[in-house]
């Protein structure tokens, strides 16, 4: 591969050129997962840039999930992000199995509750209608990837609170045990930063980038809401893909 040099005459900031240069090597596989990246000092010498510039390039690659740092050792290429297509209504279990990863969960919270306001409106609850709250850390090959909080209308799946969701798919349970087929969902994605709690649970630094989704899922009539899920995915491990047609 031709070695890209930084261009000091260019209006493009130097740190950005260095960063893009490394990113290209990562994306093309010239640098492989878990391979060590050049140190700040190497970049400084190689490109004739300042230590600050080199540091900024590496820090940004880290916050974008391309590299991870080991204290006192340097920066290494991160595993590629998991690509999550947003065009299909799939479960976490199906998504992980498709990628050859072992899905798992740790249940943080499981209870029947009554909810009000926005949530109640979105789920079109009738007065006094109970909701099954299930909060899980989702794992892939034992690595924590997301925190998912599901709210299900209990009247469609009475007794669901008795199941242990540690090794069990929620969507599969709805289908097998309650004969519920899902029709469609509306989903939004937004960026935010990990709170202390989420960072601890997901094994990342507080303030790390996160992708937060809200999914409202309907039965096959396309109109009756059954689940409202609010989930937080690790921004360093996820990339959301949307298909556009015209
Ligand atoms: C997905 C869903 C979530 C659902 C879960 C069921 C989002 C964006 N998506 O992660 O709504 O509860 O799958 O997964 O939250 P399971 O069948 O593996 O338990």
mmCIF file of N, CA and C and ligand atoms in Angstrom, residues 90-94 136 138 148 150 168-172 187 213 215 217 227 229 231 233, ligand 1:
data_model
loop_
_atom_site.group_PDB
_atom_site.id
_atom_site.type_symbol
_atom_site.label_atom_id
_atom_site.label_comp_id
_atom_site.label_asym_id
_atom_site.label_seq_id
_atom_site.Cartn_x
_atom_site.Cartn_y
_atom_site.Cartn_z
ATOM 1 N N UNK A 90 -35.859 -7.620 13.910
ATOM 2 C CA UNK A 90 -35.236 -8.818 14.469
ATOM 3 C C UNK A 90 -34.977 -8.628 15.957
ATOM 4 N N UNK A 91 -34.744 -9.749 16.639
ATOM 5 C CA UNK A 91 -34.436 -9.688 18.070
ATOM 6 C C UNK A 91 -32.923 -9.664 18.253
ATOM 7 N N UNK A 92 -32.516 -9.307 19.434
ATOM 8 C CA UNK A 92 -31.086 -9.311 19.755
ATOM 9 C C UNK A 92 -30.517 -10.714 19.531
ATOM 10 N N UNK A 93 -31.259 -11.717 19.977
ATOM 11 C CA UNK A 93 -30.811 -13.108 19.829
ATOM 12 C C UNK A 93 -30.556 -13.448 18.357
ATOM 13 N N UNK A 94 -31.514 -13.108 17.503
ATOM 14 C CA UNK A 94 -31.349 -13.393 16.071
ATOM 15 C C UNK A 94 -30.151 -12.628 15.492
ATOM 16 N N UNK A 136 -32.450 -5.658 30.853
ATOM 17 C CA UNK A 136 -31.350 -6.639 30.718
ATOM 18 C C UNK A 136 -30.081 -6.005 30.177
ATOM 19 N N UNK A 138 -27.361 -6.939 27.625
ATOM 20 C CA UNK A 138 -27.266 -7.938 26.564
ATOM 21 C C UNK A 138 -25.804 -8.221 26.242
ATOM 22 N N UNK A 148 -30.957 -3.109 27.579
ATOM 23 C CA UNK A 148 -32.281 -3.021 26.951
ATOM 24 C C UNK A 148 -33.367 -2.990 28.011
ATOM 25 N N UNK A 150 -37.311 -3.174 28.228
ATOM 26 C CA UNK A 150 -38.551 -3.445 27.485
ATOM 27 C C UNK A 150 -39.761 -3.232 28.371
ATOM 28 N N UNK A 168 -33.030 -16.730 27.575
ATOM 29 C CA UNK A 168 -34.266 -16.899 26.830
ATOM 30 C C UNK A 168 -34.548 -15.652 26.007
ATOM 31 N N UNK A 169 -34.958 -15.857 24.775
ATOM 32 C CA UNK A 169 -35.291 -14.723 23.914
ATOM 33 C C UNK A 169 -36.712 -14.247 24.224
ATOM 34 N N UNK A 170 -36.854 -12.960 24.336
ATOM 35 C CA UNK A 170 -38.170 -12.386 24.613
ATOM 36 C C UNK A 170 -39.118 -12.592 23.422
ATOM 37 N N UNK A 171 -38.615 -12.315 22.225
ATOM 38 C CA UNK A 171 -39.466 -12.454 21.037
ATOM 39 C C UNK A 171 -39.891 -13.912 20.837
ATOM 40 N N UNK A 172 -38.948 -14.825 21.088
ATOM 41 C CA UNK A 172 -39.227 -16.245 20.955
ATOM 42 C C UNK A 172 -40.290 -16.668 21.983
ATOM 43 N N UNK A 187 -38.739 2.855 14.984
ATOM 44 C CA UNK A 187 -37.543 2.964 15.822
ATOM 45 C C UNK A 187 -36.789 4.264 15.585
ATOM 46 N N UNK A 213 -31.688 3.814 21.450
ATOM 47 C CA UNK A 213 -32.804 3.601 20.530
ATOM 48 C C UNK A 213 -34.103 3.482 21.303
ATOM 49 N N UNK A 215 -37.765 1.678 20.435
ATOM 50 C CA UNK A 215 -38.496 0.883 19.449
ATOM 51 C C UNK A 215 -39.905 0.610 19.956
ATOM 52 N N UNK A 217 -43.069 -1.524 19.048
ATOM 53 C CA UNK A 217 -43.400 -2.678 18.200
ATOM 54 C C UNK A 217 -44.894 -2.971 18.241
ATOM 55 N N UNK A 227 -44.910 -3.677 22.549
ATOM 56 C CA UNK A 227 -43.677 -3.439 23.317
ATOM 57 C C UNK A 227 -43.096 -2.062 23.035
ATOM 58 N N UNK A 229 -39.432 -0.522 23.737
ATOM 59 C CA UNK A 229 -38.094 -0.832 24.269
ATOM 60 C C UNK A 229 -37.206 0.391 24.158
ATOM 61 N N UNK A 231 -33.305 1.195 24.521
ATOM 62 C CA UNK A 231 -32.045 0.468 24.634
ATOM 63 C C UNK A 231 -30.854 1.370 24.396
ATOM 64 N N UNK A 233 -26.918 1.169 23.283
ATOM 65 C CA UNK A 233 -25.865 0.324 22.692
ATOM 66 C C UNK A 233 -24.527 1.029 22.769
HETATM 67 C C1 LIG B 1 -34.090 -6.166 20.130
HETATM 68 C C2 LIG B 1 -35.122 -5.077 20.276
HETATM 69 C C3 LIG B 1 -35.843 -5.077 21.583
HETATM 70 C C4 LIG B 1 -36.295 -6.471 21.957
HETATM 71 C C5 LIG B 1 -35.171 -7.458 21.848
HETATM 72 C C6 LIG B 1 -35.649 -8.879 22.095
HETATM 73 C C7 LIG B 1 -34.297 -2.687 20.358
HETATM 74 C C8 LIG B 1 -33.809 -1.603 19.509
HETATM 75 N N1 LIG B 1 -34.595 -3.828 19.785
HETATM 76 O O1 LIG B 1 -32.913 -5.869 20.749
HETATM 77 O O2 LIG B 1 -36.959 -4.247 21.430
HETATM 78 O O3 LIG B 1 -36.822 -6.491 23.255
HETATM 79 O O4 LIG B 1 -34.596 -7.408 20.577
HETATM 80 O O5 LIG B 1 -34.518 -9.689 22.071
HETATM 81 O O6 LIG B 1 -34.384 -2.491 21.519
HETATM 82 P P1 LIG B 1 -34.547 -11.198 22.511
HETATM 83 O O7 LIG B 1 -35.643 -11.861 21.759
HETATM 84 O O8 LIG B 1 -33.198 -11.682 22.170
HETATM 85 O O9 LIG B 1 -34.813 -11.234 23.991
#
